[in-house]
CSV table of C-alpha atoms and ligand atoms in Angstrom, one decimal:
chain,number,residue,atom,x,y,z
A,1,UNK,CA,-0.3,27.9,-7.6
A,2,UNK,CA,-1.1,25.0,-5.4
A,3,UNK,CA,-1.5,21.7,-7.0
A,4,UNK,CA,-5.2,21.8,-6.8
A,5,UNK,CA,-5.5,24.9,-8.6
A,6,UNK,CA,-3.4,23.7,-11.3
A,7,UNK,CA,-5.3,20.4,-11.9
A,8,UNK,CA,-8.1,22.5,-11.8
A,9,UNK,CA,-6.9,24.9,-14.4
A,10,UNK,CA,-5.3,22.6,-16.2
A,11,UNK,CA,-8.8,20.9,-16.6
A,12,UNK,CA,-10.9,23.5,-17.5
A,13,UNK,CA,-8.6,24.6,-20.1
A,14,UNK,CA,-9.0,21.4,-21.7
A,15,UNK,CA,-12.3,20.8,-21.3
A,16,UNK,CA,-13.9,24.1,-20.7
A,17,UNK,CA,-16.5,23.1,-17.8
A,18,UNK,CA,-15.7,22.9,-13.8
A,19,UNK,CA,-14.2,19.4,-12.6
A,20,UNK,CA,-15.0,17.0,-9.7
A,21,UNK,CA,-12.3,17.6,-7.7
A,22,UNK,CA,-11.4,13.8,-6.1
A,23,UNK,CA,-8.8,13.1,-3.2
A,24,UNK,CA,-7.4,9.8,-2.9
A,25,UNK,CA,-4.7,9.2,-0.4
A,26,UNK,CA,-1.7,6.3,0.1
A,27,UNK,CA,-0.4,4.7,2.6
A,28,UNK,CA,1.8,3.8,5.2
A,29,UNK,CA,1.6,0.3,7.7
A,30,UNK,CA,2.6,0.0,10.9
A,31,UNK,CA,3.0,-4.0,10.9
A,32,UNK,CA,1.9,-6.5,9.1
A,33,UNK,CA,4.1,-7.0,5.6
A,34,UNK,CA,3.6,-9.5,3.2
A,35,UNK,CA,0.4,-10.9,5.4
A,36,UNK,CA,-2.7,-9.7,2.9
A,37,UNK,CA,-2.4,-12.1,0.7
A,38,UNK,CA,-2.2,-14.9,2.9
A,39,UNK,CA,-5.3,-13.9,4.5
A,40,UNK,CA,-3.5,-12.6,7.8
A,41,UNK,CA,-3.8,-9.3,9.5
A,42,UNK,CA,-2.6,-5.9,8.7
A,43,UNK,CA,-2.2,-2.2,10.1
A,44,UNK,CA,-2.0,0.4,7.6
A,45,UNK,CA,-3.6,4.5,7.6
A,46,UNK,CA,-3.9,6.4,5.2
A,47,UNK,CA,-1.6,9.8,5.1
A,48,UNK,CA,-1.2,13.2,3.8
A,49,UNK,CA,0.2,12.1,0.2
A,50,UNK,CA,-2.2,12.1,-1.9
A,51,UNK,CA,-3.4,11.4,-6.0
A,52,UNK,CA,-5.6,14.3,-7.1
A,53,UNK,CA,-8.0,14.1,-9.4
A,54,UNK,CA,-10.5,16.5,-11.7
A,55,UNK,CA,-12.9,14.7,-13.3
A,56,UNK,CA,-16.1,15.3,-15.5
A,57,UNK,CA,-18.2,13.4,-18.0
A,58,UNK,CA,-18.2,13.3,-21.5
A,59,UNK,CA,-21.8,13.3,-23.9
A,60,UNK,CA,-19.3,10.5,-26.1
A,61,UNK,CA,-17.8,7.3,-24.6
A,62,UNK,CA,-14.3,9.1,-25.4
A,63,UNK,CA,-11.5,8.7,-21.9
A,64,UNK,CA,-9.6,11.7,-22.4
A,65,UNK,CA,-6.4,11.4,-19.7
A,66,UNK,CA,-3.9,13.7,-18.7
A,67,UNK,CA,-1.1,13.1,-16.5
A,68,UNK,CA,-0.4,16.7,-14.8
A,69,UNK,CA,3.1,15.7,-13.4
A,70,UNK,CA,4.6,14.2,-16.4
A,71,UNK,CA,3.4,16.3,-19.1
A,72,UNK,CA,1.8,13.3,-21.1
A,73,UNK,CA,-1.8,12.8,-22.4
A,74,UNK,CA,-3.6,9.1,-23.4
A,75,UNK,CA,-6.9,9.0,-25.4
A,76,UNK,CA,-9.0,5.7,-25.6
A,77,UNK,CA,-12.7,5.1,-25.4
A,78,UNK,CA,-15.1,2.6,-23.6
A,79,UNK,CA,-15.0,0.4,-26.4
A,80,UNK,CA,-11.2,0.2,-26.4
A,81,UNK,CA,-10.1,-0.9,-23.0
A,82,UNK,CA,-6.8,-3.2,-23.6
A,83,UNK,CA,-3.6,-2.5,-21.7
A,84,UNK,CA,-0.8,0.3,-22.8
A,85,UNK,CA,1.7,-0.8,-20.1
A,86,UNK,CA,1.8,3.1,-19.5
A,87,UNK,CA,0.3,4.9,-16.3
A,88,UNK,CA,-2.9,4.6,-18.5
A,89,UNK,CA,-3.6,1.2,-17.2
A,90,UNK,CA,-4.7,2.3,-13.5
A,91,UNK,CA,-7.4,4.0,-15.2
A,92,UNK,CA,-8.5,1.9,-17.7
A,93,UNK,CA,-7.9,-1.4,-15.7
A,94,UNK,CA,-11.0,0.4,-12.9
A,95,UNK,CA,-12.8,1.6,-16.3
A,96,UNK,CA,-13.1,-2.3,-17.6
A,97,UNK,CA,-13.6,-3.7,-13.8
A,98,UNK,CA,-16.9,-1.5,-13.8
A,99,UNK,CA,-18.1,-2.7,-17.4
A,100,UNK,CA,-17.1,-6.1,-16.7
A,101,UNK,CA,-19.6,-5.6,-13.0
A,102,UNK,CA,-22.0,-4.9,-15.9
A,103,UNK,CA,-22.0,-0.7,-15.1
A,104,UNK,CA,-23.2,1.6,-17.4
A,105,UNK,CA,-20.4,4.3,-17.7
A,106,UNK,CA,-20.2,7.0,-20.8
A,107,UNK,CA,-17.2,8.6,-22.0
A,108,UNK,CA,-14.9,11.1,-18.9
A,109,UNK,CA,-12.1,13.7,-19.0
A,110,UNK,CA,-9.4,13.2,-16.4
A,111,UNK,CA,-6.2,15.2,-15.4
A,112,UNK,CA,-4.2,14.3,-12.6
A,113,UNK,CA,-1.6,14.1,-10.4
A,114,UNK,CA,-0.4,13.9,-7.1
A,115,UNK,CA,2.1,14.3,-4.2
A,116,UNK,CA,3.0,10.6,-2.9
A,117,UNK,CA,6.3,10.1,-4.8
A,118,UNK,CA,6.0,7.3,-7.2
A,119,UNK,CA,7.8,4.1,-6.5
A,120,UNK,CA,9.0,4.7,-2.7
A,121,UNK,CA,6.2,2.0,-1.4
A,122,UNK,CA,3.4,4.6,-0.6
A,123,UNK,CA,0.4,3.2,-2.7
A,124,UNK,CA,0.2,5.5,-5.8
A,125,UNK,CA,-1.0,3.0,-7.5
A,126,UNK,CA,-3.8,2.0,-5.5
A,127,UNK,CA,-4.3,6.0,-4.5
A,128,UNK,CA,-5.1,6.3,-8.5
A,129,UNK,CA,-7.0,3.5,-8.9
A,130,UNK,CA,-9.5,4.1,-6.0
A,131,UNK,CA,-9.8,8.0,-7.2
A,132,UNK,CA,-10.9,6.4,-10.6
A,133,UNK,CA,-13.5,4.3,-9.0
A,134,UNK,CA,-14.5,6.4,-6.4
A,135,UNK,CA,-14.8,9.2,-9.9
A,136,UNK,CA,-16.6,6.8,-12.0
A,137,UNK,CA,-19.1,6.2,-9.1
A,138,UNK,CA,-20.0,9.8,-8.4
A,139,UNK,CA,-20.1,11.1,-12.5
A,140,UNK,CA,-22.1,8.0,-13.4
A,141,UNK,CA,-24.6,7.3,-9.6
A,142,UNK,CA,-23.3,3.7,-10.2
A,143,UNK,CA,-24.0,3.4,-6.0
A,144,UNK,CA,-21.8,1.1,-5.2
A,145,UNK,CA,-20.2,1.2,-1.6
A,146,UNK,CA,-16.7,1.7,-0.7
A,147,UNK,CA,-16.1,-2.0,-0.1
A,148,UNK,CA,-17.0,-2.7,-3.5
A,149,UNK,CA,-14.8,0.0,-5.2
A,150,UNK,CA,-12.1,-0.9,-3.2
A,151,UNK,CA,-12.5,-4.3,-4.6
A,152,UNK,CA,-12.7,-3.5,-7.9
A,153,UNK,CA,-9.3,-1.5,-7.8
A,154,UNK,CA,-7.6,-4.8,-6.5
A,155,UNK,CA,-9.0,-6.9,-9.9
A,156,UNK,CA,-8.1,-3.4,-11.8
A,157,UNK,CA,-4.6,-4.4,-10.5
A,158,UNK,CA,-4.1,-7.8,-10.8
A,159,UNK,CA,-6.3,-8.2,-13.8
A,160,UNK,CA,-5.2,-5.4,-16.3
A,161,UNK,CA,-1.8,-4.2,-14.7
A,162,UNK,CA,-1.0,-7.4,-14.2
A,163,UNK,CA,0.6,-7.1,-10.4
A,164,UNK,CA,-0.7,-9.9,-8.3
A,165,UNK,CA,-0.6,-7.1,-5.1
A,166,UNK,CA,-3.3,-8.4,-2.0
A,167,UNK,CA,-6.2,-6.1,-0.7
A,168,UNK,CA,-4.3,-3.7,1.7
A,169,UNK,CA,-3.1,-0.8,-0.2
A,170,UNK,CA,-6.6,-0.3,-1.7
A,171,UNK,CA,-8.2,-0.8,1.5
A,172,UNK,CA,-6.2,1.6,3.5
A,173,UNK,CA,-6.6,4.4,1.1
A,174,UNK,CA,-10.1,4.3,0.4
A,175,UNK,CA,-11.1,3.4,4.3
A,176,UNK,CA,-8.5,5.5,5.5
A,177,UNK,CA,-10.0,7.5,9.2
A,178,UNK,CA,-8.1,10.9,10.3
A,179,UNK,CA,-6.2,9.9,13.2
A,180,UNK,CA,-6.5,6.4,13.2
A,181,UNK,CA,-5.3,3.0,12.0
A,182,UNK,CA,-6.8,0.0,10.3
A,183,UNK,CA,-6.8,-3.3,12.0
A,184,UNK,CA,-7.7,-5.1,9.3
A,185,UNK,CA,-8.7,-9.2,8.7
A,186,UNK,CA,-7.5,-10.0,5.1
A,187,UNK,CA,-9.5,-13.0,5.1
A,188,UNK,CA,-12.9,-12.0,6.2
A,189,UNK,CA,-12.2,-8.1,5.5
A,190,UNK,CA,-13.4,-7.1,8.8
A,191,UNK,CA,-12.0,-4.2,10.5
A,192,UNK,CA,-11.5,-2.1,13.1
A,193,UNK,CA,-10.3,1.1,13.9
A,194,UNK,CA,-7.8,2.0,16.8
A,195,UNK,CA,-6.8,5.6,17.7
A,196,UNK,CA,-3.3,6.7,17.0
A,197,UNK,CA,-2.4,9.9,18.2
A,198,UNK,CA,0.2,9.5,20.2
A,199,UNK,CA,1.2,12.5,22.1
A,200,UNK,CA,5.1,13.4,21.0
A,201,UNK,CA,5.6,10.5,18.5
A,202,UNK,CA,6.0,10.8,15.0
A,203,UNK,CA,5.8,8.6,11.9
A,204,UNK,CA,8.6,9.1,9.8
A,205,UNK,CA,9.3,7.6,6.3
A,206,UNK,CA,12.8,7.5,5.0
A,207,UNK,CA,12.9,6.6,1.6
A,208,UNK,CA,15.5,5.2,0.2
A,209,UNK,CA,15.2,6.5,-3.0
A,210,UNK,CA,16.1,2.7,-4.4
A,211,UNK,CA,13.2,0.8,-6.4
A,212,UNK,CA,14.8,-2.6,-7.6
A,213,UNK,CA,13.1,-3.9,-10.8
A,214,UNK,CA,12.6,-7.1,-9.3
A,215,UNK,CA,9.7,-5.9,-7.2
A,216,UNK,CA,6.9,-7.5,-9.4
A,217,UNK,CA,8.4,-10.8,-10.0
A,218,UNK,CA,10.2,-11.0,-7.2
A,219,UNK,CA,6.7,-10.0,-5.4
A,220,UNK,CA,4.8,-12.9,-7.4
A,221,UNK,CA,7.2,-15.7,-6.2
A,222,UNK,CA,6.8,-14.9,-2.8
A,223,UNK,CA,3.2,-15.3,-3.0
A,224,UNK,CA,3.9,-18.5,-5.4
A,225,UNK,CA,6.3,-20.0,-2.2
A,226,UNK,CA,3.5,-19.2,0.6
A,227,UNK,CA,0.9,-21.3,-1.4
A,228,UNK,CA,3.3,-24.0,-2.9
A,229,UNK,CA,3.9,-24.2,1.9
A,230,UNK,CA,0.1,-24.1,2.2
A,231,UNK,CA,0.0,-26.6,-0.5
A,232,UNK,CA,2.3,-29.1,1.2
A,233,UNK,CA,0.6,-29.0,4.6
A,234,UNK,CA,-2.6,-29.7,3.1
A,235,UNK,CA,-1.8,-33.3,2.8
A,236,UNK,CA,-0.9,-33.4,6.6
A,237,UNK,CA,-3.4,-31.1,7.5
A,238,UNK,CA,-6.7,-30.9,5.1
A,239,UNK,CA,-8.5,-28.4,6.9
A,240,UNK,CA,-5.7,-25.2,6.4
A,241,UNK,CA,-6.7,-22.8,3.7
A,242,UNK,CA,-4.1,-20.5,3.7
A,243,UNK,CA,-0.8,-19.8,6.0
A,244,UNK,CA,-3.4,-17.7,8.4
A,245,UNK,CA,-4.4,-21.6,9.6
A,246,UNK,CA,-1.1,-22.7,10.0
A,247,UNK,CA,1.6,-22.9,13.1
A,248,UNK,CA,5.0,-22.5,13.6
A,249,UNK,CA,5.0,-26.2,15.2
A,250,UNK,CA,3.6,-27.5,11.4
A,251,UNK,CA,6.0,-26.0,9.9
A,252,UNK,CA,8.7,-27.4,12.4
A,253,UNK,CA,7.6,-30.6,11.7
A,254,UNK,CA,7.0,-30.9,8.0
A,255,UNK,CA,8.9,-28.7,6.5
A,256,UNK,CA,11.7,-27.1,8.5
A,257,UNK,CA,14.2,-30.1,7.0
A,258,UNK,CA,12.9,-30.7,3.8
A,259,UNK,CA,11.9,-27.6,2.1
A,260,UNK,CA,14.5,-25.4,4.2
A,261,UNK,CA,13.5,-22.4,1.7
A,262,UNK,CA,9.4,-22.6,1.7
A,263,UNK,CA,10.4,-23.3,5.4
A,264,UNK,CA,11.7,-19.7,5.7
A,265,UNK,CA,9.0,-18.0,3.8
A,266,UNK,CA,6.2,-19.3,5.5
A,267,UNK,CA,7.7,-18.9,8.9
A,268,UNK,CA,8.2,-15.3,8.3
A,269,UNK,CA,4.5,-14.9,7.3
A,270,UNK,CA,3.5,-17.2,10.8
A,271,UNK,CA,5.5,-14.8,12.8
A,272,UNK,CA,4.3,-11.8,11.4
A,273,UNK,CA,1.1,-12.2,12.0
A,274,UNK,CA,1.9,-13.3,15.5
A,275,UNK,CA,3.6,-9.5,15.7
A,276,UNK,CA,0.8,-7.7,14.7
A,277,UNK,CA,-1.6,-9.3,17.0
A,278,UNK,CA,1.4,-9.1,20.1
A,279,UNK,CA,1.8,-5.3,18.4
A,280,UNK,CA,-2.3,-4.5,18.6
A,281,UNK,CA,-2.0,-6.0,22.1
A,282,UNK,CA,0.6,-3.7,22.8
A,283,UNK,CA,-0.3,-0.3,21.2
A,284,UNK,CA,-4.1,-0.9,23.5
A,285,UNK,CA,-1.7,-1.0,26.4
A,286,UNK,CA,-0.1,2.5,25.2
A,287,UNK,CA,3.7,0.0,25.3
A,288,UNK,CA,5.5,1.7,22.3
A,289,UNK,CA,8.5,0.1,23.3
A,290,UNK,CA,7.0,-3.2,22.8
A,291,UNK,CA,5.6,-2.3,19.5
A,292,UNK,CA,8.8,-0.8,18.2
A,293,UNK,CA,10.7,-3.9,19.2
A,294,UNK,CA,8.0,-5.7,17.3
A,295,UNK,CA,8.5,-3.7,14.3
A,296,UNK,CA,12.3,-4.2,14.1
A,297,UNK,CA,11.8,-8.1,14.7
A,298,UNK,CA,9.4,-7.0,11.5
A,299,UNK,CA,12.3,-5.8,9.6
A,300,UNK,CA,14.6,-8.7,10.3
A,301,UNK,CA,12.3,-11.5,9.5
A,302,UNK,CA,11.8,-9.8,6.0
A,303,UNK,CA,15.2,-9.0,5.5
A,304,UNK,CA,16.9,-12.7,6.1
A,305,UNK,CA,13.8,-14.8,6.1
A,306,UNK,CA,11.3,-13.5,3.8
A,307,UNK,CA,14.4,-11.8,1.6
A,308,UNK,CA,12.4,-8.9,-0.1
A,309,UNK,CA,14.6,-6.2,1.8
A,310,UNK,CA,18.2,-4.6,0.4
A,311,UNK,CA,21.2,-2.7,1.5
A,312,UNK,CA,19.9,0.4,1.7
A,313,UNK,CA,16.7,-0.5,3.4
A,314,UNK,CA,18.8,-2.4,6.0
A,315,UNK,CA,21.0,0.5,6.2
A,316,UNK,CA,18.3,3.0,6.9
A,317,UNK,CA,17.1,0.9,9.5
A,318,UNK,CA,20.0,0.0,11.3
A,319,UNK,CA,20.7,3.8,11.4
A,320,UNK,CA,17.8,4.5,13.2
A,321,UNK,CA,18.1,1.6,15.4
A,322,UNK,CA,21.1,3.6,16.9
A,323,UNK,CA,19.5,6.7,17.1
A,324,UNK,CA,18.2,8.1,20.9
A,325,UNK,CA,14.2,8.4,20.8
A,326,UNK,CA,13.7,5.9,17.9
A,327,UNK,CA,11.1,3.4,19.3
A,328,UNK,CA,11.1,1.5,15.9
A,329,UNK,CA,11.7,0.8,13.0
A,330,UNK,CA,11.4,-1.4,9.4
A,331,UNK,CA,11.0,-1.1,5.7
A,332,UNK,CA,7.7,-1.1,4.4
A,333,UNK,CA,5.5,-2.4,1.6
A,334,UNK,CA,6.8,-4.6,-1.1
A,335,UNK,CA,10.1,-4.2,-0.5
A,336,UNK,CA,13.5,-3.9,-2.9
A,337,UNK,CA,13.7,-0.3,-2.0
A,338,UNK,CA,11.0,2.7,-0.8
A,339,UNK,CA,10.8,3.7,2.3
A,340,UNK,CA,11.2,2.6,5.8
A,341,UNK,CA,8.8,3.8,8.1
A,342,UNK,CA,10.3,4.9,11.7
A,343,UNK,CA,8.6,5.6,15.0
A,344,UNK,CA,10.5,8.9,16.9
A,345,UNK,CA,9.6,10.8,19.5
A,346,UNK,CA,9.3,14.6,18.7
A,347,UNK,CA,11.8,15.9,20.7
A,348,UNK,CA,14.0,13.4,18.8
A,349,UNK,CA,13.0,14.5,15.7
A,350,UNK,CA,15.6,16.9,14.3
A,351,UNK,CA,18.6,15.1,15.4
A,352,UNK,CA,17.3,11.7,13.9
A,353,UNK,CA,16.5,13.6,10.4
A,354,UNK,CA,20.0,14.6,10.5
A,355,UNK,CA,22.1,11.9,11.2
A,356,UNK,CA,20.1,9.6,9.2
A,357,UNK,CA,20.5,12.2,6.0
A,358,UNK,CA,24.2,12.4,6.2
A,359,UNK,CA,24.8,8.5,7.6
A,360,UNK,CA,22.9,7.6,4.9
A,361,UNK,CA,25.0,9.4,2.4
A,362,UNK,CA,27.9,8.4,3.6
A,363,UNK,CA,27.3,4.6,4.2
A,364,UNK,CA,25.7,4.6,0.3
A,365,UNK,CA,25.9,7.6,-1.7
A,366,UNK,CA,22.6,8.1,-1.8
A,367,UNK,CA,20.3,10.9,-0.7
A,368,UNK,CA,17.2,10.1,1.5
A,369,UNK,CA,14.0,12.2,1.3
A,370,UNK,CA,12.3,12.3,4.8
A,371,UNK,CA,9.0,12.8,5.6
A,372,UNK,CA,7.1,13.2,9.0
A,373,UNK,CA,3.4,11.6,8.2
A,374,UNK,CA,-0.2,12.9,9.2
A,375,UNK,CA,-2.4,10.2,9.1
A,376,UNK,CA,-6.1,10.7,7.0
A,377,UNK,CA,-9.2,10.4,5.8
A,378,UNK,CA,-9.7,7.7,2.8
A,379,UNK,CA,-10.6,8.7,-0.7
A,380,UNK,CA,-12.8,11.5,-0.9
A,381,UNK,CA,-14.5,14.3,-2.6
A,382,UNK,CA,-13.1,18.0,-2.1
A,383,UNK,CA,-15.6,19.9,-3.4
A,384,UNK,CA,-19.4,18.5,-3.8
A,385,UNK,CA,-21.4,21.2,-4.6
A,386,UNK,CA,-19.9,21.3,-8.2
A,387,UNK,CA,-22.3,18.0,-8.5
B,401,LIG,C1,2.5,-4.3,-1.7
B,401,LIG,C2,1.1,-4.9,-2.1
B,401,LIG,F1,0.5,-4.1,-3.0
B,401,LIG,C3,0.3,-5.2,-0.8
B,401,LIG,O1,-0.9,-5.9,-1.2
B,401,LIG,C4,1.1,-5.9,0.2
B,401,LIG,O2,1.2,-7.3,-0.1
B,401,LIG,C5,2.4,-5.3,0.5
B,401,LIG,O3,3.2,-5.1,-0.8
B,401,LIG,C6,3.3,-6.1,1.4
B,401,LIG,O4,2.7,-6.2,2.6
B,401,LIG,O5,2.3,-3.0,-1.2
């Protein structure tokens, strides 16, 4: 039975009427780590990992929850919405975000689960969080647009969870297009989207099977270091808002000697966004070469500069830095551990998957779990006529 079906089943046989059937997706990104939340750019897609949900309403304002994949039900109601620090939270932090944006929701029965493994960097979260909204929105004709769901995911997240994550991961899997990337402005939130169906080239993610607990606080000081830089420069230079304002020759001048660590960080963050632009620049011009150059300069500034990488990440990567028909490659997301993301040509393919499963081994004993990416539609309902 596929994992639909089961949900499905699972659902009725627990609530005995026909669910919504929601798809929410995660995600991958090309360039652009560490950026969001200093108002830069980023390149993310959404991919063919997904959270599945079946939903349906309730006539009390009971939140009946069951997690499909680990075997574990949560009960709360509308009028009981404080964390659990259990998966629970992605739910009810969504389910509080509406009330407090003043939505009139009832009660809802939800069982769930999914197929982006949890903790390699793919977005599950966020993938959960924007099926909940996207849920609530269709059960209870809130009408309120994508933007705004996506939105209300990211306060879900930093508000209830507590993880002070930026916009992209929501954004990517709920504005996710088949077959094409996200150019995304975190300050202004436009967007654009560029085509990228490169004939014989593959995304592959390697995951490391590592996830360091220091991703959350280790994730929060970085953040903390970028504005305590942005801070600093403001008495210099009034008008910058955020690191997207500033310049490598600002940094140089005021901060290179003094603050040699804030120095670091914020320099990676200046250069990064300089690569994605350079990388846009280059993917228009079809110059994979260039971009994949790009992303491994990617990889090194967040490895010694930015210092959110580890041995197994930079392990991964220098493996397939060595490999014929890599064009290139970095680790991606948060970082302490997920997945590196890898751009090979097809004909490259097999021969990379192998030596990178067995190098891998040897170099640190650990197994990695490949997987050759489709990129998506965003969040999404499978089957409307049950409405
Ligand atoms: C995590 C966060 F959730 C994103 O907002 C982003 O900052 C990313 O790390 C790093 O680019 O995925």
């Amino acid at each position: 039975m596929d994992l639909l079906t089961q949900l499905t089943a699972s659902y009725e046989d627990a609530f005995q009427t026909t669910p919504l059937l929601i798809c929410s997706p995660g995600r991958v990104n090309l360039i652009g780590e560490h950026t969001d939340y200093n108002e830069g750019f980023v390149l993310p897609a959404a991919i063919d990992k997904a959270i599945y949900l079946a939903v349906g309403v309730r006539t009390d304002d009971a939140i009946h929850l069951i997690a499909h994949d680990l075997n574990e039900t949560h009960t709360s109601s509308l009028g009981n919405l404080v964390p659990t620090h259990t998966w629970a939270d992605y739910i009810l932090g969504v389910v509080a975000q509406f009330r407090l944006a003043g939505h009139q929701l009832g009660g809802f029965n939800c069982v769930f689960g999914g197929t982006i493994p949890i903790g390699a960097g793919l977005s599950s979260s966020a993938a959960l969080e924007n099926g909940v909204g996207f849920a609530l929105n269709e059960l209870y004709q809130t009408g309120l647009d994508r933007l705004t769901l996506l939105k209300l995911s990211q306060k879900a997240e930093n508000d209830f969870v507590g993880a002070k994550v930026g916009i992209m991961d929501m954004f990517a899997s709920m504005m996710g297009r088949a077959g094409h990337v996200i150019k995304l402005d975190c300050r202004s939130l436009d967007y654009e989207y560029a085509p990228f169906s490169m004939d014989n080239i593959r995304i592959v993610l390697c995951d490391s099977q590592v996830k360091h607990s220091l991703v959350t606080s280790e994730y929060n000081t970085r953040r903390a270091e970028c504005e305590s830089g942005v801070r600093f420069l403001k008495i210099f230079y009034p008008e910058i808002n955020s690191l997207r304002d500033v310049t490598m020759a600002m940094l140089d001048l005021h901060l290179r000697d003094t603050q040699p660590l804030i120095y670091r960080r914020c320099a990676y963050v200046v250069q990064e966004n300089q690569r994605l632009l350079d990388g846009v620049a280059a993917l228009e011009a079809d110059d994979l070469a260039t971009f994949g150059q790009l992303m491994y300069g990617s990889h090194e500034g967040l490895s010694q500069w930015y210092e959110v990488s580890c041995p197994e990440l930079d392990t991964l990567v220098g493996i397939a830095r060595r490999q014929p028909g890599v064009l290139g490659a970095r680790m991606m997301g948060g970082g302490f551990g997920g997945c590196t993301i890898n751009l090979v040509r097809e004909d490259a393919l097999d021969a990379f998957m192998a030596v990178i499963t067995k190098q891998y081994k040897a170099t640190t004993g650990k197994d990695t779990y490949i997987h050759v990416c489709k990129i998506e539609d965003g969040t999404h309902l499978i089957n409307p006529t049950v409405h």
